[in-house]
Coordinates of C-alpha atoms and ligand atoms in Angstrom, one line a residue:
X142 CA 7.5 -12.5 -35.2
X143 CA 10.7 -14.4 -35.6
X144 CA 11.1 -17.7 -33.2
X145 CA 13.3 -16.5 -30.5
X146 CA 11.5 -13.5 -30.0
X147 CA 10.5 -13.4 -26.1
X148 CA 6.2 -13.3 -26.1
X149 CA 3.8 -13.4 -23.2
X150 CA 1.6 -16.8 -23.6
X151 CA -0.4 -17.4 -20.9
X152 CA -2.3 -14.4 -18.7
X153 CA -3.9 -15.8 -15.3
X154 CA -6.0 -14.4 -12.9
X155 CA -8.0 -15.1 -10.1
X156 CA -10.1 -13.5 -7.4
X157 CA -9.1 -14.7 -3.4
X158 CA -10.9 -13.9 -0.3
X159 CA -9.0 -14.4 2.9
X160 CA -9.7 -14.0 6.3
X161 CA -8.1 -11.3 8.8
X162 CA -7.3 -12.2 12.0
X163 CA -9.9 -9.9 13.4
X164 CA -11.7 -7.3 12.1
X165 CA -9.8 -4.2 10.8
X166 CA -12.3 -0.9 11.3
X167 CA -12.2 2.2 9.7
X168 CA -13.8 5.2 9.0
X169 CA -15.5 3.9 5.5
X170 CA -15.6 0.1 6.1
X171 CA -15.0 -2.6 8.4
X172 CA -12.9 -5.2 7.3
X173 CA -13.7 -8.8 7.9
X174 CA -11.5 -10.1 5.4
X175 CA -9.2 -9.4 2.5
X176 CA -10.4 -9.5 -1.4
X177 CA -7.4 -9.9 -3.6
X178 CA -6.5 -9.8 -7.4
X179 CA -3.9 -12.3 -7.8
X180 CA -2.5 -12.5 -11.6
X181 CA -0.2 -15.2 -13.4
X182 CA 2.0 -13.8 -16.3
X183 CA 3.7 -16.6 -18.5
X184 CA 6.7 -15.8 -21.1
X185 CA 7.4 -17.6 -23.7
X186 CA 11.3 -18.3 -22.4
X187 CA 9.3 -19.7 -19.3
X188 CA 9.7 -17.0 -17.0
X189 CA 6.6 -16.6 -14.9
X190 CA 5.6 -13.3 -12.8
X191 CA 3.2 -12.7 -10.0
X192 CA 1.2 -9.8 -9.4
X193 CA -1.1 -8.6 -7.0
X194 CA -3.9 -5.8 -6.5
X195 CA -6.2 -5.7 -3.6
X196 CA -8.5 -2.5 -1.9
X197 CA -9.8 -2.0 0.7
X198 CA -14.0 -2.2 1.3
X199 CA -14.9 -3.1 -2.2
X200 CA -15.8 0.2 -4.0
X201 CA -15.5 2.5 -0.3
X202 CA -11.9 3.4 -0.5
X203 CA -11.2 3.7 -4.3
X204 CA -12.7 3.4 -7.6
X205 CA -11.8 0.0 -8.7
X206 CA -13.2 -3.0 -7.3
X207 CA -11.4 -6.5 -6.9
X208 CA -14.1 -8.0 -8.9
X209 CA -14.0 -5.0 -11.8
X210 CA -10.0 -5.1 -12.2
X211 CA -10.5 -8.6 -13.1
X212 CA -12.6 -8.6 -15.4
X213 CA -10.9 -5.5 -16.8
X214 CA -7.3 -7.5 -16.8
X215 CA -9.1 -10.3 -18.4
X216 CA -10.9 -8.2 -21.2
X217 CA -8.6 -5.0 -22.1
X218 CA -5.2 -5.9 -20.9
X219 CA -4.7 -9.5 -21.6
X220 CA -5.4 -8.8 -25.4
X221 CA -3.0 -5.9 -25.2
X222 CA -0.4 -8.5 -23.8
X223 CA -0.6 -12.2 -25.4
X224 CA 1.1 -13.5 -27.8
X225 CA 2.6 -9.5 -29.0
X226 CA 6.2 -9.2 -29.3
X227 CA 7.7 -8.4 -25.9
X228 CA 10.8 -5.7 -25.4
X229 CA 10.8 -4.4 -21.9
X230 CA 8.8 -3.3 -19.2
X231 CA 8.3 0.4 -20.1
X232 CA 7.6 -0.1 -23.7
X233 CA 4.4 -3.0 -22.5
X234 CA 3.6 0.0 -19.7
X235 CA 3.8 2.8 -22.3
X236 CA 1.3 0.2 -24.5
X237 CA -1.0 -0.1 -22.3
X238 CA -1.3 3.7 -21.3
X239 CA -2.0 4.5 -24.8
X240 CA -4.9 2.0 -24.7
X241 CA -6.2 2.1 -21.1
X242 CA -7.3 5.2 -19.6
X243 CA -7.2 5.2 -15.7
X244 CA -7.3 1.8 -13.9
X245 CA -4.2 1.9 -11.8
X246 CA -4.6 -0.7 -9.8
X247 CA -4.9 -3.2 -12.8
X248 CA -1.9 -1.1 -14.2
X249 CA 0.1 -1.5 -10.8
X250 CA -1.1 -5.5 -11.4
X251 CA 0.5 -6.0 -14.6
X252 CA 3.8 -3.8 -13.7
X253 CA 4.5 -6.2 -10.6
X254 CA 4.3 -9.2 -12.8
X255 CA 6.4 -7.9 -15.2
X256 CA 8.9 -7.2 -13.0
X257 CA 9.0 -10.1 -11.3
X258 CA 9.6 -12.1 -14.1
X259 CA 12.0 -9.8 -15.6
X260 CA 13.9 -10.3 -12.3
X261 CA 14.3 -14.2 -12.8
X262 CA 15.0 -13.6 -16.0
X263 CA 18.1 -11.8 -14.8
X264 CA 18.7 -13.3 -11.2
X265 CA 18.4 -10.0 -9.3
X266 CA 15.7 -9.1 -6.8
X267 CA 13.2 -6.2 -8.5
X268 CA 15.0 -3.2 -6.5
X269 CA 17.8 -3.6 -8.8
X270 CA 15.3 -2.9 -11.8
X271 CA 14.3 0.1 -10.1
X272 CA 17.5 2.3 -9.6
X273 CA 19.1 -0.6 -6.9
X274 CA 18.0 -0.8 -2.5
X275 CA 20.1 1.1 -0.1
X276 CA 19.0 -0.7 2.5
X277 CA 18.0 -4.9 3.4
X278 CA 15.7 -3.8 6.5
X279 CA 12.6 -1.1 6.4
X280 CA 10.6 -0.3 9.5
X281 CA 6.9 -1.2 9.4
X282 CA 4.0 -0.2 11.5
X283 CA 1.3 -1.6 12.8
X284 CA -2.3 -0.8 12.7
X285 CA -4.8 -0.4 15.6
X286 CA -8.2 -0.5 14.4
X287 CA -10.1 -2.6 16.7
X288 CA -11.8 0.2 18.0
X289 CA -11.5 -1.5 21.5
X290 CA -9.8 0.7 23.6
X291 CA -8.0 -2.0 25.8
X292 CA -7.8 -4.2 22.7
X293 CA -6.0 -1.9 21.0
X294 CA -3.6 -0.8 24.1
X295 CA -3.4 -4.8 25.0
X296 CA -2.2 -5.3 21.0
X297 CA 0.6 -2.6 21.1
X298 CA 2.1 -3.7 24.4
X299 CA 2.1 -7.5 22.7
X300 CA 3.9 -5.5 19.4
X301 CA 6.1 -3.7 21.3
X302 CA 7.5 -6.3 23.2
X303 CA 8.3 -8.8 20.7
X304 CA 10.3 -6.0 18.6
X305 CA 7.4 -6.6 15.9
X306 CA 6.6 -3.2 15.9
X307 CA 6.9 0.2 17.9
X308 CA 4.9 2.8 15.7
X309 CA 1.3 2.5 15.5
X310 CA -1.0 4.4 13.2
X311 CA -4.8 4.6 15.0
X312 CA -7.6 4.5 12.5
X313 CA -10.2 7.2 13.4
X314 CA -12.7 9.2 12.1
X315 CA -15.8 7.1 12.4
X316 CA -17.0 8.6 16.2
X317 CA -17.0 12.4 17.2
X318 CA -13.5 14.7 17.6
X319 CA -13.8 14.2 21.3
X320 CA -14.3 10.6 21.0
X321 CA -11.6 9.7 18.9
X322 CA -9.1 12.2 20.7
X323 CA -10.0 10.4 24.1
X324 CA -8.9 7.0 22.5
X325 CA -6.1 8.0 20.9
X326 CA -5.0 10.1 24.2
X327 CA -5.1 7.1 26.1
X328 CA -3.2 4.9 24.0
X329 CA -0.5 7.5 24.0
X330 CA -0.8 7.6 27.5
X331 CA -0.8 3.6 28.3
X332 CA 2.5 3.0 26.2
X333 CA 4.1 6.5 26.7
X334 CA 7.5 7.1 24.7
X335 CA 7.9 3.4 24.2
X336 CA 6.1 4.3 21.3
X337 CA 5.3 6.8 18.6
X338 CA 1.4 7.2 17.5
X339 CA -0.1 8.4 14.5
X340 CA -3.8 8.5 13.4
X341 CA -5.6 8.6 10.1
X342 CA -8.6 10.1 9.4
X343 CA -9.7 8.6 5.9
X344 CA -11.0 12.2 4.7
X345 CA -13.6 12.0 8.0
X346 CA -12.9 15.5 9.3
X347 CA -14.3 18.6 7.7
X348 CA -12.2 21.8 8.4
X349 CA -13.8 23.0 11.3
X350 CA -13.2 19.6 12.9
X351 CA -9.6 19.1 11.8
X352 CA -8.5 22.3 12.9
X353 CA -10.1 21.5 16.5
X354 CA -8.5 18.0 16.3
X355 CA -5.0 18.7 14.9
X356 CA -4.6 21.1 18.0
X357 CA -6.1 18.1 20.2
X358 CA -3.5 15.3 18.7
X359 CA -1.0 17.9 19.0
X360 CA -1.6 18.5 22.5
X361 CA -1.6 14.8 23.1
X362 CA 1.9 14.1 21.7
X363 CA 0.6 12.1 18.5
X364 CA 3.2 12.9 15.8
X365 CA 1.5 12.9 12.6
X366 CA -2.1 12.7 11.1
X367 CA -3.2 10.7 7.8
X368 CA -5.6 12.6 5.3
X369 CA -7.8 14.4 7.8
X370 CA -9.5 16.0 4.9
X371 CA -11.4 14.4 1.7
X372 CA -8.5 13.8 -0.9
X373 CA -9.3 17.2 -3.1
X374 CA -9.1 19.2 -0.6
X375 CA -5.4 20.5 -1.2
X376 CA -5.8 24.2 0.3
X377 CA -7.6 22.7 3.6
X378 CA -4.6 20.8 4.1
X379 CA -2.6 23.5 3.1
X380 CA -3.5 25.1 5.8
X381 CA -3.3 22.9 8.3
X382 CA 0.7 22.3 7.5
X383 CA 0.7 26.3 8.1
X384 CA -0.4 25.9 11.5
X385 CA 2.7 23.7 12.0
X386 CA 1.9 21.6 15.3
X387 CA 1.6 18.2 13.7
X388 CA 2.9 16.6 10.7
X389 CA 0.0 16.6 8.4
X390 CA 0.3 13.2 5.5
X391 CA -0.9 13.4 2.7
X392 CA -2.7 9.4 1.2
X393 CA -5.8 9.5 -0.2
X394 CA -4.7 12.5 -2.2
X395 CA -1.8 11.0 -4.0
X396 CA -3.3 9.3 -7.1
X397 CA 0.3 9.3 -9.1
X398 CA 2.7 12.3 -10.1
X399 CA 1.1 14.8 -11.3
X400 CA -1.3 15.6 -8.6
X401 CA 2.2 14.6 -6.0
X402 CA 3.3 17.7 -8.2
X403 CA 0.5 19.6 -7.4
X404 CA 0.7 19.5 -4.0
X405 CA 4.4 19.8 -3.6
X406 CA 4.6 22.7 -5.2
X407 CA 1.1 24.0 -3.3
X408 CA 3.1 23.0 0.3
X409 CA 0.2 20.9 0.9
X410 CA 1.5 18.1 3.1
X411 CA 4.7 17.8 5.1
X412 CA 4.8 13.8 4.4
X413 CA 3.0 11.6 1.4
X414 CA 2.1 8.2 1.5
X415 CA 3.6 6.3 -1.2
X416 CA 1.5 3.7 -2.6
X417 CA 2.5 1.1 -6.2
X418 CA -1.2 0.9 -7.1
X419 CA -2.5 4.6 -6.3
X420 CA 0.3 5.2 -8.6
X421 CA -0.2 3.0 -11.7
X422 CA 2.7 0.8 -10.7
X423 CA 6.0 0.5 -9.7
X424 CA 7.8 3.1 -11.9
X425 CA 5.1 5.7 -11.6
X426 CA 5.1 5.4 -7.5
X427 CA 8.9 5.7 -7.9
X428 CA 8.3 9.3 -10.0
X429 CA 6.1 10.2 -7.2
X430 CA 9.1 9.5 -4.6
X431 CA 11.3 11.4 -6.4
X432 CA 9.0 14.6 -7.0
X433 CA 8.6 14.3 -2.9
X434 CA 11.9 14.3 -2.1
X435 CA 12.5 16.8 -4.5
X436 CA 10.0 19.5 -2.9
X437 CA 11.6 18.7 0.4
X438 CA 8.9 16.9 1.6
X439 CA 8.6 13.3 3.3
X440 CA 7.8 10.1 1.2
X441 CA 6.5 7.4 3.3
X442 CA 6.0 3.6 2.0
X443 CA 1.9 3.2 1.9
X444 CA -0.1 0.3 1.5
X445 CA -3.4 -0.9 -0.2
X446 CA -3.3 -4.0 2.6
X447 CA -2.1 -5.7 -0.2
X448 CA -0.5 -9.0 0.7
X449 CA 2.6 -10.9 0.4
X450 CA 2.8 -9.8 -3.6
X451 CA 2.0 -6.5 -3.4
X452 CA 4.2 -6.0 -0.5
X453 CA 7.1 -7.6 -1.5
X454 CA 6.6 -5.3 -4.7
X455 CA 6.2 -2.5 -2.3
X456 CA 9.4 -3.4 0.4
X457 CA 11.5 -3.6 -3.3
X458 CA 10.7 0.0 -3.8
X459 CA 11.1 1.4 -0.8
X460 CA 14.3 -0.4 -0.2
X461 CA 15.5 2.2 -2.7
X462 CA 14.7 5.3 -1.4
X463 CA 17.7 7.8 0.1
X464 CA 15.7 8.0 3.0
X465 CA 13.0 6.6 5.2
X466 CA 12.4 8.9 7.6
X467 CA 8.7 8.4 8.5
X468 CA 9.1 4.6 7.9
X469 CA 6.4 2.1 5.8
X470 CA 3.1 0.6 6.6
X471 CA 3.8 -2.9 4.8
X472 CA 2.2 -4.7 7.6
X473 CA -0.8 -6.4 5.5
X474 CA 0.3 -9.8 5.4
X475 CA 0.4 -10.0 9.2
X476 CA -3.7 -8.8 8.6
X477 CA -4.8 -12.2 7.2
X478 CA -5.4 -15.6 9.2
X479 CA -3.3 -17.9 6.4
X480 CA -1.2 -16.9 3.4
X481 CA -1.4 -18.6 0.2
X482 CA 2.4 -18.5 -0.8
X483 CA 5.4 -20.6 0.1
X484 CA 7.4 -18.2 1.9
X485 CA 7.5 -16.3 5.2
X486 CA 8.2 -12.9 5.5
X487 CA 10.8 -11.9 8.2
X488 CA 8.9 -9.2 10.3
X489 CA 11.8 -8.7 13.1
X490 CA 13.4 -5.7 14.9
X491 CA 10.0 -3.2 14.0
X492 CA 10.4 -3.8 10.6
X493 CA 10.9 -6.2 7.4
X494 CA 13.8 -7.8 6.1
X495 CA 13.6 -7.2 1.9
X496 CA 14.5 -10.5 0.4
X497 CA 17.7 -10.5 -2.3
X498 CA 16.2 -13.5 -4.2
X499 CA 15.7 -12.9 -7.9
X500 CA 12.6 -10.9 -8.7
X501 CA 10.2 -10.9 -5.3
X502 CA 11.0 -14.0 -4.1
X503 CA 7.5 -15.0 -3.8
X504 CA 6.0 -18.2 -5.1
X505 CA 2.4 -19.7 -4.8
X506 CA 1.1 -22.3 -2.4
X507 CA -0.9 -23.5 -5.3
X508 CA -3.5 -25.6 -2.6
X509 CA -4.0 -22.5 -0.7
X510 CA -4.7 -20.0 -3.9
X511 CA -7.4 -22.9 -5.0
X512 CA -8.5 -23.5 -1.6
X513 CA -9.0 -18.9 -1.0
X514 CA -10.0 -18.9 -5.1
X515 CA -13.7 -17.6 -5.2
X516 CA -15.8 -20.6 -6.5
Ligands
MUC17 C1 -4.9 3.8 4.5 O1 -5.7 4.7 4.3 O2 -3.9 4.1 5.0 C2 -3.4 1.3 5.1 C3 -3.3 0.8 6.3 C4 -4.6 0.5 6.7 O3 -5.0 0.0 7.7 O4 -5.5 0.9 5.8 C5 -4.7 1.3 4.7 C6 -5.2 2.5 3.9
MG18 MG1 -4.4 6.2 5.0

């Protein structure tokens, strides 16, 4: 290794909990608060990246836990990283595929932090790294998952009049067809065409019951529904974009680019959740755009509820895509009671203004990550 050579020297991560503002319900878990992965990448040149992965319900909604990718980024990546000679971020990416099997949410991790500090290292914000934004301003949605009817209608009518948001995604799944299609009904009926309603199932419904509910939503004027079946049922689904009365969204399903591929070319969703970490990181969630747009389908900017990292990471992508059409969900931030970095994120006009600092333009409140860090 000759002495200019750019090397990684110091590999940080910690485990936060943080509270949400109240708790977030759906059909496999019930949030309370927020369990995130927050990682520290230091280069020898001095550059430092942050990145971020979070889930949601521990080991309910995918299968890597907060507390497994750390002690997976700790044991298998960092060894893969320190102190090696470092060329770019798809060469340490291609590395670490050949090594690490699976794991994308540790892979997404690493990718954010490499970008980020790639971005300081050049002064531009991370959408520049990744093809350059068309846009400074994504809409966002916001979630209604109380599972208080007047709650939730009481929440949206707050959203929708301080131009915070005027799309709302309802989680169901949890209670009976009927049950869910009553709430969701009467949401759409309390705020009318001030605003437009989408539900997600979370894999709940089996066929019989998401044929009987798609025609329900339809007939309700919701616009779209979220992974009504479980995420390997591509022909179900298939099926249920034939019938053609609702815009069916594929989330769950869409673990990177070769199943995206899949189910383009099977016609199994009309619109796709884009999300960094189902991917494997930024570069992979970015082939998964492009094979949706491709097939003529919808890509849509998903989350994990990860926070201010993770979406910043996130809005940097999606500020790149030709088109938008179905919006983003990079609302988690606005989930937890405190934040534990320096800056605030401009949520205005129903949706999020995508900084043009270098890299994220995120950097740690370091008494709030020790205050959140798990003892
Ligand atoms: C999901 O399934 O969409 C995104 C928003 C939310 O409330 O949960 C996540 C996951
Ligand atoms: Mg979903």
């Amino acid at each position: 290794m000759n002495a200019t050579e750019l090397t990684i020297e110091k590999f940080e991560s910690f485990l936060l909990d943080v509270p949400t503002i109240r708790p977030h319900i759906l059909s496999m878990a019930t949030m309370h608060s927020q369990t995130i992965v927050l990682l520290r990448i230091t280069f020898s040149d001095g550059t430092v990246g942050l990145g971020e992965a979070s889930t949601i319900g521990g080991l309910a909604y995918g299968d890597e836990s907060p507390e497994g990718i750390k002690v997976s980024l700790d044991s298998y990546f960092a060894p893969l990283l320190l102190n090696q000679p470092y060329k770019s971020v798809g060469g340490t990416m291609l590395r670490i595929s050949k090594n690490i099997v699976g794991n994308r949410f540790a892979k997404n991790a690493i990718e954010i932090a490499l970008m980020d500090a790639m971005g300081h290292r050049l002064g531009v914000p991370v959408s520049e790294l990744l093809g350059g934004r068309i846009v400074d301003h994504i809409p966002v949605l916001w979630v209604l998952a109380s599972g208080d009817l007047s709650k939730d209608i009481a929440e949206a009518e707050e959203m929708i009049a301080s131009r915070r948001h005027n799309v709302f995604k309802i989680k169901i799944g949890k209670r009976s067809v009927d049950q869910d299609v009553a709430h969701v009904a009467a949401i759409k009926q309390a705020l009318g065409d001030a605003a437009s309603i989408r539900v997600d199932v979370n894999q709940a419904w089996t066929r019989w019951q998401a044929n009987r509910g798609s025609a329900m939503l339809a007939d309700a004027g919701i616009d779209l529904i979220e992974q009504p079946l479980r995420h390997d049922d591509i022909e179900g689904m298939k099926q249920l974009v034939q019938q053609g009365r609702i815009a069916i969204m594929a989330d769950e399903s869409v673990q990177g680019p070769k199943i995206a591929f899949d189910m383009t070319t099977a016609y199994s969703a009309d619109v796709y959740s884009i999300k960094i970490a189902q991917s494997g990181g930024l570069s992979e969630a970015a082939r998964v755009a492009s094979i949706v747009s491709i097939s003529g389908a919808a890509p849509y900017g998903g989350t994990m509820l990860e926070p201010h990292i993770g979406t910043m990471a996130s809005a940097q992508l999606f500020s790149t895509f030709p088109s938008l059409e179905w919006g983003t969900e990079l609302f988690a931030p606005l989930l937890l009671k405190e934040q534990y970095v320096n800056e605030t994120l401009d949520y205005v006009d129903f949706g999020l203004t995508v900084p043009n600092s270098p890299g994220l333009g995120i950097s740690l409140d370091e008494d709030k990550v020790s205050y959140f860090s798990r003892k």
